[in-house]
PDB file of C-alpha atoms in Angstrom:
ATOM      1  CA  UNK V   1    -108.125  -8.827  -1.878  1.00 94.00           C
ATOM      2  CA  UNK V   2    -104.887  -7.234  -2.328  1.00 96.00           C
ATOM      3  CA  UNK V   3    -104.737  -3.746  -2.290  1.00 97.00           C
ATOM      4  CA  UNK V   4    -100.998  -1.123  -1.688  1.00 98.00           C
ATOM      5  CA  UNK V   5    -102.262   2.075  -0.420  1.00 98.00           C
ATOM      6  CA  UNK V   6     -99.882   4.439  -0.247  1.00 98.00           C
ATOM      7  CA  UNK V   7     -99.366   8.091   0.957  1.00 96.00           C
ATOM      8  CA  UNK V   8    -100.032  11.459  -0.490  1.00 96.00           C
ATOM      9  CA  UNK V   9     -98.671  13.518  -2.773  1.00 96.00           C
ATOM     10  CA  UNK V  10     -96.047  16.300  -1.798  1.00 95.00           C
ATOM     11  CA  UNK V  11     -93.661  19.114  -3.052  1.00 97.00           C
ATOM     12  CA  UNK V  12     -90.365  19.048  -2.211  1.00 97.00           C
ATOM     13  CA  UNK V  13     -87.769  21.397  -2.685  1.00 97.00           C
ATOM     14  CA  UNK V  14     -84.185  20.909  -4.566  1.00 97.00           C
ATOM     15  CA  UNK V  15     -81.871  18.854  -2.174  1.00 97.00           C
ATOM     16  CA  UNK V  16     -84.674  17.316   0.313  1.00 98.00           C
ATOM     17  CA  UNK V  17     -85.266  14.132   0.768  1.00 98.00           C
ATOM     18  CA  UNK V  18     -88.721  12.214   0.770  1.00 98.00           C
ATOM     19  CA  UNK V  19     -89.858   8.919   2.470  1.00 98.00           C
ATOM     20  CA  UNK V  20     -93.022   7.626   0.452  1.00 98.00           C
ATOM     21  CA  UNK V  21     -95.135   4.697   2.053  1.00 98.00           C
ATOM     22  CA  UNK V  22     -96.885   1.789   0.853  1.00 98.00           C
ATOM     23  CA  UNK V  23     -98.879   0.215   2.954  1.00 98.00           C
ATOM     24  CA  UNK V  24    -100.205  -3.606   2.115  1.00 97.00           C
ATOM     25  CA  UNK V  25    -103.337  -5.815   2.754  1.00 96.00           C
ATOM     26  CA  UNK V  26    -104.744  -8.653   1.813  1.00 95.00           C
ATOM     27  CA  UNK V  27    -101.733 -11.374   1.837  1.00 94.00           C
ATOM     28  CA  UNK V  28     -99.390 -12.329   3.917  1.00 94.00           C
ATOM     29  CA  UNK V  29     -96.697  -9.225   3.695  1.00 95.00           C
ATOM     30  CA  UNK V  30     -93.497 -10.752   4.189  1.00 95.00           C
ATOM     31  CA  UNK V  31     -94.407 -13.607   1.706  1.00 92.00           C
ATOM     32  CA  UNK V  32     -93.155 -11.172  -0.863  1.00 96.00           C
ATOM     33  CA  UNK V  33     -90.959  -8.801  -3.059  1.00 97.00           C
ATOM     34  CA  UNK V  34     -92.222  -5.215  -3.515  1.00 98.00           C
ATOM     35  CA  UNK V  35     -90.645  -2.996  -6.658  1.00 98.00           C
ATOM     36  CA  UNK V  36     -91.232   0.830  -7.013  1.00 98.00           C
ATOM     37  CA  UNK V  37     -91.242   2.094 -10.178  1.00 98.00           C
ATOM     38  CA  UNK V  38     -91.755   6.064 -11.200  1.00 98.00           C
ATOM     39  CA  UNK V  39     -92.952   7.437 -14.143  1.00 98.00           C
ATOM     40  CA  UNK V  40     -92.287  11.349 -15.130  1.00 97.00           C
ATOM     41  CA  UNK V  41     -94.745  13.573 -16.743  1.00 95.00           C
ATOM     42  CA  UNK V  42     -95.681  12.445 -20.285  1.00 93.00           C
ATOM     43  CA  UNK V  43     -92.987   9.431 -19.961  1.00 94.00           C
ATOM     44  CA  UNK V  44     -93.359   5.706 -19.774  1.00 95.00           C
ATOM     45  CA  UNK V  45     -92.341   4.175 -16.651  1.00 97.00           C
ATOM     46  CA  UNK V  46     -88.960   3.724 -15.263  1.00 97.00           C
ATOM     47  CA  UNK V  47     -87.871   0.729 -13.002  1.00 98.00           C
ATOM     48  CA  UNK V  48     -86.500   1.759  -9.675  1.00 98.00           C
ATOM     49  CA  UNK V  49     -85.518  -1.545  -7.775  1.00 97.00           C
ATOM     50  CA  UNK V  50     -87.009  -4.030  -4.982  1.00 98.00           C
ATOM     51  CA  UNK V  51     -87.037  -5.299  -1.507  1.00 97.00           C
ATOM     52  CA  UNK V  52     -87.179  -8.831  -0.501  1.00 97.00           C
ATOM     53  CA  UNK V  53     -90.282  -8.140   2.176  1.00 97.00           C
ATOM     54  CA  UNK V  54     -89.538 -10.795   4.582  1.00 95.00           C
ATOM     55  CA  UNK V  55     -85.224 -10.178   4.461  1.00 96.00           C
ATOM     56  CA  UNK V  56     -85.010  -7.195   3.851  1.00 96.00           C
ATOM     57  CA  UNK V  57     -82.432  -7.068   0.694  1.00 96.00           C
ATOM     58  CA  UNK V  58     -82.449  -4.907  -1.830  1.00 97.00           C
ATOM     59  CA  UNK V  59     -81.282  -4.515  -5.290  1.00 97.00           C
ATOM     60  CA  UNK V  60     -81.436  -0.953  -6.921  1.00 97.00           C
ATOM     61  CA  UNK V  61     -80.948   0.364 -10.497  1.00 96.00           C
ATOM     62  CA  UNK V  62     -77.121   1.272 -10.576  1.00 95.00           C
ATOM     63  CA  UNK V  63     -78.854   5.386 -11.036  1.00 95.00           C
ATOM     64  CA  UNK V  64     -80.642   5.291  -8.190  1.00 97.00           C
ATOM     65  CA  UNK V  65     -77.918   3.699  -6.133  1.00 96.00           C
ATOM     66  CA  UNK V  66     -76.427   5.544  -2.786  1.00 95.00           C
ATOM     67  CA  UNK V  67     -79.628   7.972  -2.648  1.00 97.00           C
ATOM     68  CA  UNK V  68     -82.345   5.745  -2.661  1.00 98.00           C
ATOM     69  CA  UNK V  69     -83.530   3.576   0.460  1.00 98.00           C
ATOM     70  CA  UNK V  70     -85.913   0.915   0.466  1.00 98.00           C
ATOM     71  CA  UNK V  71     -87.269  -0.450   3.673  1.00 98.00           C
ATOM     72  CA  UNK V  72     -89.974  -2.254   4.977  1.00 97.00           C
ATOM     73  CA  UNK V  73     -91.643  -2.637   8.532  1.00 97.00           C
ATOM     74  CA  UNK V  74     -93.116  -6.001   8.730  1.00 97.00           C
ATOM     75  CA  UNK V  75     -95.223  -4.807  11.874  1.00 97.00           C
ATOM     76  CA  UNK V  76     -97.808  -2.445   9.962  1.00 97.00           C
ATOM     77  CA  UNK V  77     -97.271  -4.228   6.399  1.00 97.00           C
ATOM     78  CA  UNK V  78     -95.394  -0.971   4.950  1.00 98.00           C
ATOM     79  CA  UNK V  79     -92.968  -0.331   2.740  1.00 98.00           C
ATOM     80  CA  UNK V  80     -91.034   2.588   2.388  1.00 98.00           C
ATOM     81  CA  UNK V  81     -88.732   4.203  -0.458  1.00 98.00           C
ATOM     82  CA  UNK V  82     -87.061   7.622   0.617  1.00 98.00           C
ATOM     83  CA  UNK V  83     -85.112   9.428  -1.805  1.00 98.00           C
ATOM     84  CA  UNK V  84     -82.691  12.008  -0.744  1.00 97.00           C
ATOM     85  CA  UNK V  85     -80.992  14.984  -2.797  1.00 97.00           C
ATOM     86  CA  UNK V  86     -84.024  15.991  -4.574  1.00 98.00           C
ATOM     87  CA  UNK V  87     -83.727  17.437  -8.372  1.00 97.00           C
ATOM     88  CA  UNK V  88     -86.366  18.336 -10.055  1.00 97.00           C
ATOM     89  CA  UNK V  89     -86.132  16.211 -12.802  1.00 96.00           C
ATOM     90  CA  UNK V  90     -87.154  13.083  -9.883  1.00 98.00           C
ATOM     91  CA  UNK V  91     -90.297  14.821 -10.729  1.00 98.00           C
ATOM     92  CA  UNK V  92     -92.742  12.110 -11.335  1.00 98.00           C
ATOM     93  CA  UNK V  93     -95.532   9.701 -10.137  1.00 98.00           C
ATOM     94  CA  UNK V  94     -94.146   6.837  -7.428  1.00 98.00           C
ATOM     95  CA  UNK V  95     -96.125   3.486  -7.302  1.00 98.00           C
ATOM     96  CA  UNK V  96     -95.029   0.460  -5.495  1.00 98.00           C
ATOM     97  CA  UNK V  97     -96.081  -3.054  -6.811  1.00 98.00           C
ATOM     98  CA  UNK V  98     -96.330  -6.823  -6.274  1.00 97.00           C
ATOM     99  CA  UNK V  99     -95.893  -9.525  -8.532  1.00 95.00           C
ATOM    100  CA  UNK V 100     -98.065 -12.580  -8.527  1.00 93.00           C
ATOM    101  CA  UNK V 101     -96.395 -15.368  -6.619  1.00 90.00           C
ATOM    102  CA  UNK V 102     -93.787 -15.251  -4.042  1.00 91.00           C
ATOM    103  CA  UNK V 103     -91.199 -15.597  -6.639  1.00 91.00           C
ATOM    104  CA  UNK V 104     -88.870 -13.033  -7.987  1.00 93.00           C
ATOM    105  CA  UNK V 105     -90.824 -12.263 -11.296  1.00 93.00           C
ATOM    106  CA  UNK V 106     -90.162  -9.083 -13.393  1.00 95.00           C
ATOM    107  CA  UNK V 107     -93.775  -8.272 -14.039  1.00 97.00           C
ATOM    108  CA  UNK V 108     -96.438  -6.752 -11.632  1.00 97.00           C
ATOM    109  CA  UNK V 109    -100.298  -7.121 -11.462  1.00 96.00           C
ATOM    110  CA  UNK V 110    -100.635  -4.935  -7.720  1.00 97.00           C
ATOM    111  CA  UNK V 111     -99.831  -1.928  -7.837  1.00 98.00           C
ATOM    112  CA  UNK V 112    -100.520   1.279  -5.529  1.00 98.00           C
ATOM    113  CA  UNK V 113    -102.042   4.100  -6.768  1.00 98.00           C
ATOM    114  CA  UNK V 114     -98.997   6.052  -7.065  1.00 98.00           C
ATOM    115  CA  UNK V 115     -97.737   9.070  -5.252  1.00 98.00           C
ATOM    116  CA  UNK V 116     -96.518  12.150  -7.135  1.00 98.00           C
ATOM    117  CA  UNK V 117     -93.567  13.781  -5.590  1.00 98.00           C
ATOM    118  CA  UNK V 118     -93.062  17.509  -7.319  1.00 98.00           C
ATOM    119  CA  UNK V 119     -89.515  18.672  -6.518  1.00 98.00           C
ATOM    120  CA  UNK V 120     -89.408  22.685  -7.213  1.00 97.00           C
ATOM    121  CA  UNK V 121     -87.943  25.623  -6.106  1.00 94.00           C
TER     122      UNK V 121
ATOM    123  CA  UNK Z   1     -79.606  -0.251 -20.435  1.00 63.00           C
ATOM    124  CA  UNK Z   2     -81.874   2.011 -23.025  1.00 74.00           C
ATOM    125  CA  UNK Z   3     -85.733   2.023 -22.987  1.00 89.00           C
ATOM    126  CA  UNK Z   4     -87.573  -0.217 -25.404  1.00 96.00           C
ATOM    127  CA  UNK Z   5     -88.724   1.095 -28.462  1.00 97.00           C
ATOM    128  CA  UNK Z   6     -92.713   2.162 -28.878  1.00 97.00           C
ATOM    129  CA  UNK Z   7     -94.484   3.922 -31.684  1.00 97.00           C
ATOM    130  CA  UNK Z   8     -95.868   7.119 -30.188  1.00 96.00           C
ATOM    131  CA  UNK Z   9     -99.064   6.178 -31.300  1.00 97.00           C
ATOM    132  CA  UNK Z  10    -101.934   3.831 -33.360  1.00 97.00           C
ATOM    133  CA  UNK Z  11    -105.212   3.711 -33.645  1.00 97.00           C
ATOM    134  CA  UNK Z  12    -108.499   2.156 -35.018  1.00 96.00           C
ATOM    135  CA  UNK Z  13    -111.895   2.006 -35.826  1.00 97.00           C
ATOM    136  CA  UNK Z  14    -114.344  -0.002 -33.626  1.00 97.00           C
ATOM    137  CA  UNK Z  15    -114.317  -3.857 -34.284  1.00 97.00           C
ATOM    138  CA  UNK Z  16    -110.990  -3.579 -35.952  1.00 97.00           C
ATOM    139  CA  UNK Z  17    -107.738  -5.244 -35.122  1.00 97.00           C
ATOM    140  CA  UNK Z  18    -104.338  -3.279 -34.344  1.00 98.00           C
ATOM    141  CA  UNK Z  19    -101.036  -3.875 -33.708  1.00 98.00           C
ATOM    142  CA  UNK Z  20     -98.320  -2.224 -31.309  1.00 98.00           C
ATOM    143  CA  UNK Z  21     -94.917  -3.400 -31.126  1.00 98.00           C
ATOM    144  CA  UNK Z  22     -91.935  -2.979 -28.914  1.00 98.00           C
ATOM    145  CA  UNK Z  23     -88.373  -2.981 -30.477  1.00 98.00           C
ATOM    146  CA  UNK Z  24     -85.460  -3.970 -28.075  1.00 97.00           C
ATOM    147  CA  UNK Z  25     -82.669  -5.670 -28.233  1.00 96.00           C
ATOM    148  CA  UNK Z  26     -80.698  -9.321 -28.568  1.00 95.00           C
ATOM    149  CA  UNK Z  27     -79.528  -8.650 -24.276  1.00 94.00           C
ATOM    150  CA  UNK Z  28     -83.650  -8.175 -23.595  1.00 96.00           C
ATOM    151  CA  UNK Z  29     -86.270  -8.751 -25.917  1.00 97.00           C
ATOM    152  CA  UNK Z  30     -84.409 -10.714 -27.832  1.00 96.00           C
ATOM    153  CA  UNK Z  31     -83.169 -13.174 -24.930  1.00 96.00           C
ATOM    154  CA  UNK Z  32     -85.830 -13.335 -22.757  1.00 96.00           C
ATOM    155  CA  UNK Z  33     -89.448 -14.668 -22.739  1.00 96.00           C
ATOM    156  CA  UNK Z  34     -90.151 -12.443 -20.085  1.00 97.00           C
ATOM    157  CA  UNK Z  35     -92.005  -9.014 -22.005  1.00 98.00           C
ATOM    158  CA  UNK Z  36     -95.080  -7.917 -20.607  1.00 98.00           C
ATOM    159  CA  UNK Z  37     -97.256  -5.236 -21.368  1.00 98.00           C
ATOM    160  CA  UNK Z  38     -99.511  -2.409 -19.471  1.00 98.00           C
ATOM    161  CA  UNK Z  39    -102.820  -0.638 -20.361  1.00 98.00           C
ATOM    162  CA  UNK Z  40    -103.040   2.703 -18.118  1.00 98.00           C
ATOM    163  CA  UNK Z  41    -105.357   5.258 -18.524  1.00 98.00           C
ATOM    164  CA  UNK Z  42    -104.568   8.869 -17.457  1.00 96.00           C
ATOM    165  CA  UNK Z  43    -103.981   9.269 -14.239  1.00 95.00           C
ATOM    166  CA  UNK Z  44    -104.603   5.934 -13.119  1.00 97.00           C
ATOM    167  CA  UNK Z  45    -102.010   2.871 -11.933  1.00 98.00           C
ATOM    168  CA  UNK Z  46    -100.650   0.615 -14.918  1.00 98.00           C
ATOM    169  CA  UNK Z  47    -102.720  -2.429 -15.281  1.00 98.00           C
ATOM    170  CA  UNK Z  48    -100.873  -5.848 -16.256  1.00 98.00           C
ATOM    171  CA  UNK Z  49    -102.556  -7.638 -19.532  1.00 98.00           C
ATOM    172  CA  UNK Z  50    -100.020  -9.576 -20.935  1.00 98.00           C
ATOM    173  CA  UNK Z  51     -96.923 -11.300 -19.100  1.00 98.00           C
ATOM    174  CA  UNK Z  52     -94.184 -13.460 -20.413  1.00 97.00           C
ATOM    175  CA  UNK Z  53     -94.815 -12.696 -24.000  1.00 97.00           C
ATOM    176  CA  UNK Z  54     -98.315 -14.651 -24.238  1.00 98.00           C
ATOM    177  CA  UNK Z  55     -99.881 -14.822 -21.232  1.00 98.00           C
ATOM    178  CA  UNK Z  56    -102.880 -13.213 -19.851  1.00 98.00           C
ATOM    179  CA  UNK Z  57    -103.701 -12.660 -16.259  1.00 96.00           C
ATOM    180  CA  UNK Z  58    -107.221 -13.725 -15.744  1.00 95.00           C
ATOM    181  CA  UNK Z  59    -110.002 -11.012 -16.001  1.00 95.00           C
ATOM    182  CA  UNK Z  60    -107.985 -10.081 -19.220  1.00 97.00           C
ATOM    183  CA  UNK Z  61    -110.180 -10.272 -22.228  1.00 96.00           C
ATOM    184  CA  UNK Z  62    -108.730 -12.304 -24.846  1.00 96.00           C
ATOM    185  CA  UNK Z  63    -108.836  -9.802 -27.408  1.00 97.00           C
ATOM    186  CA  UNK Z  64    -105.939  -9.070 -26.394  1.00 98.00           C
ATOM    187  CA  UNK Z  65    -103.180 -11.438 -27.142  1.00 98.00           C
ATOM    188  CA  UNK Z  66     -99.013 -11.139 -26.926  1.00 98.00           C
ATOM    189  CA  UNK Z  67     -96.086 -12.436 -29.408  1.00 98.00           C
ATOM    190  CA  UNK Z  68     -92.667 -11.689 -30.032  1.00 98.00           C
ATOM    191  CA  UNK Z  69     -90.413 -12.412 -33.042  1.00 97.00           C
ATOM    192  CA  UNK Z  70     -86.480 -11.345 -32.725  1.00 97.00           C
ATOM    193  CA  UNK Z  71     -86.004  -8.974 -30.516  1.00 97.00           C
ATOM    194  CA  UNK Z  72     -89.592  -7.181 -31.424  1.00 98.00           C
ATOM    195  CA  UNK Z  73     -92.726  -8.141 -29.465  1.00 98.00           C
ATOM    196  CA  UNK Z  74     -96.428  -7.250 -30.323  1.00 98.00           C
ATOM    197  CA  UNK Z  75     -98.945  -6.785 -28.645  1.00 98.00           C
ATOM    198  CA  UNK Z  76    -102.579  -7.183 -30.261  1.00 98.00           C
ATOM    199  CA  UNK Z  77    -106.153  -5.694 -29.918  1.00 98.00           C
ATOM    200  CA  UNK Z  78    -108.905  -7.639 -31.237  1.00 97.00           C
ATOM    201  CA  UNK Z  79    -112.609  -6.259 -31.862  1.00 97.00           C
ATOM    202  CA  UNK Z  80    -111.361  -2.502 -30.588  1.00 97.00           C
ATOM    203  CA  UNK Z  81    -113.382  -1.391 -28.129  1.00 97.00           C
ATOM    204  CA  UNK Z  82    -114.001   2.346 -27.151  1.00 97.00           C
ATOM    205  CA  UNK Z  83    -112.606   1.714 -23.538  1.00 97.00           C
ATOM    206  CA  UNK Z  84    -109.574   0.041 -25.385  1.00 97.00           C
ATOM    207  CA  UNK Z  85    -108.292   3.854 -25.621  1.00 98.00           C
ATOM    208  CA  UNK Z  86    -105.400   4.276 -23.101  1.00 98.00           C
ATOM    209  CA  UNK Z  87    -101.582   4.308 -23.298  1.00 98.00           C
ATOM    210  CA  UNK Z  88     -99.748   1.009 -23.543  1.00 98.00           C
ATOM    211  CA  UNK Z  89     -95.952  -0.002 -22.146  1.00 98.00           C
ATOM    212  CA  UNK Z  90     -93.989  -2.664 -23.008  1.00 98.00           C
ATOM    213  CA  UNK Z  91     -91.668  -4.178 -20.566  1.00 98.00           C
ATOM    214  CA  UNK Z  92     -88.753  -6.723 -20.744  1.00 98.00           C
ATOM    215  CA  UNK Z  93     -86.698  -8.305 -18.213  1.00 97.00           C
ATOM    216  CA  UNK Z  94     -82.846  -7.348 -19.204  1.00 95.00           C
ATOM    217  CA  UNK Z  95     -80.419  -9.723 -17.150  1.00 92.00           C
ATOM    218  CA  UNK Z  96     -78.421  -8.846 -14.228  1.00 91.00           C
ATOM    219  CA  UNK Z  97     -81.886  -7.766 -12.250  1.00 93.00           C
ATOM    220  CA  UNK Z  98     -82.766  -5.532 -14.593  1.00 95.00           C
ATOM    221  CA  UNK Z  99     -86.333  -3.873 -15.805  1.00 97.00           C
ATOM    222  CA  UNK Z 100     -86.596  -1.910 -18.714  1.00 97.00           C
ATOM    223  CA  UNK Z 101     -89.944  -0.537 -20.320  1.00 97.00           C
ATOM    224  CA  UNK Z 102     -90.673   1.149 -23.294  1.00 97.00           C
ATOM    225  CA  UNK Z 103     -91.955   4.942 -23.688  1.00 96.00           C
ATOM    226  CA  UNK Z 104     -95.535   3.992 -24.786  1.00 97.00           C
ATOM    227  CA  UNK Z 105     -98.028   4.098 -27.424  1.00 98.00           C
ATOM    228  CA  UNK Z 106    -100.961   6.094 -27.494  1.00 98.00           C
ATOM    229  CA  UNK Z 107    -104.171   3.788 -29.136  1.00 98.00           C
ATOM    230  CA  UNK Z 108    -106.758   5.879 -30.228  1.00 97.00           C
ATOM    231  CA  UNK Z 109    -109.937   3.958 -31.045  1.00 97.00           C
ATOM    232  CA  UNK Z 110    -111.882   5.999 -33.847  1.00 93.00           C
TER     233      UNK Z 110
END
């Protein structure tokens, strides 16, 4: 079965950077597109961007553009999103998920079990 | 591109039906067949129950059922359910690669 496992949760301080992982079983990786998405305290979710799995492109939301990375290692099945310049209102759960088919689709029915990054002085 | 528009919350008594509806816009909602929606309970990963306006991923009881009129879509509960009681998002695709979701509702089954 599918299943995105990612890493733990952390506290960063104001300007930092992070690197959060997602690490996937249960299909064939690179068959794929994974999308983060983050959702804030109290707040519905917000839609980051994705990564092409088996290319490597990306497309980002024009916010999160020029401090937000998304990569992938096709070796260990992992995806990564690292965000640098911390403020603290990135405070917020980070999931990465998988849509159904190997398509480009806009909805997602895998998801990780989210990582909450707490930026604070 | 702005968030969708939720009511904060709804609610209803067991067995009853209830509504929840997501306002967007003629560039999202409006244009697209492509609105989903998410049950997630606190602390827990969003769960997909409806895509592209109607459909339901399988496992997905079909008590709950999608529609959209305009730029509005609804989403349904059937026969409400005490486990039913969980936040739901709205999402719509928005051109140009873009994702927008809506702020949530808050069903409270009685």
């Amino acid at each position: 079965q599918v299943q995105l496992v990612q890493s733990g949760a952390g506290v960063k301080k104001p300007g930092a950077s992070v690197k959060v992982s997602c690490k996937s079983s249960g299909y064939s990786f690179t068959g794929y597109y994974m999308h983060w998405v983050r959702q804030a305290p109290g707040q519905g979710p917000e839609w980051m961007g994705w990564i092409n799995l088996n290319s490597g492109g990306t497309h980002y939301v024009q916010k999160f553009q020029g401090w937000v990375t998304m990569t992938r290692d096709t070796s260990i099945s992992t995806a990564y999103l690292e965000m640098t310049r911390l403020k603290s209102d990135d405070t917020a759960v980070y999931y990465c998920a998988r849509g159904p088919s190997r398509q480009l689709v806009y909805y997602f029915n895998y998801w990780g079990q989210g990582t909450l990054v707490t930026v604070s002085s | 591109q702005s968030a969708l528009t939720q009511p904060p919350s709804a609610s209803g008594s067991p067995g009853q039906s209830v509504t929840i509806f997501c306002t967007g816009t003629s560039s999202d909602v409006g244009h697209y067949n492509y609105v989903s929606w998410y049950q997630q309970y606190p602390g827990k990963a969003p769960k997909l129950i409806i895509y592209e306006v109607t459909e339901r991923p399988s496992g997905v009881p079909d008590r709950f059922s999608g529609s959209k009129s305009g730029n509005t879509a609804s989403l349904t509960v059937s026969g409400l359910q005490a486990e039913d009681e969980a936040n739901y998002y709205c999402s719509s695709y928005a051109g140009n690669d873009n994702l927008i979701f809506g702020g949530g509702t808050k069903l409270t089954v009685l």
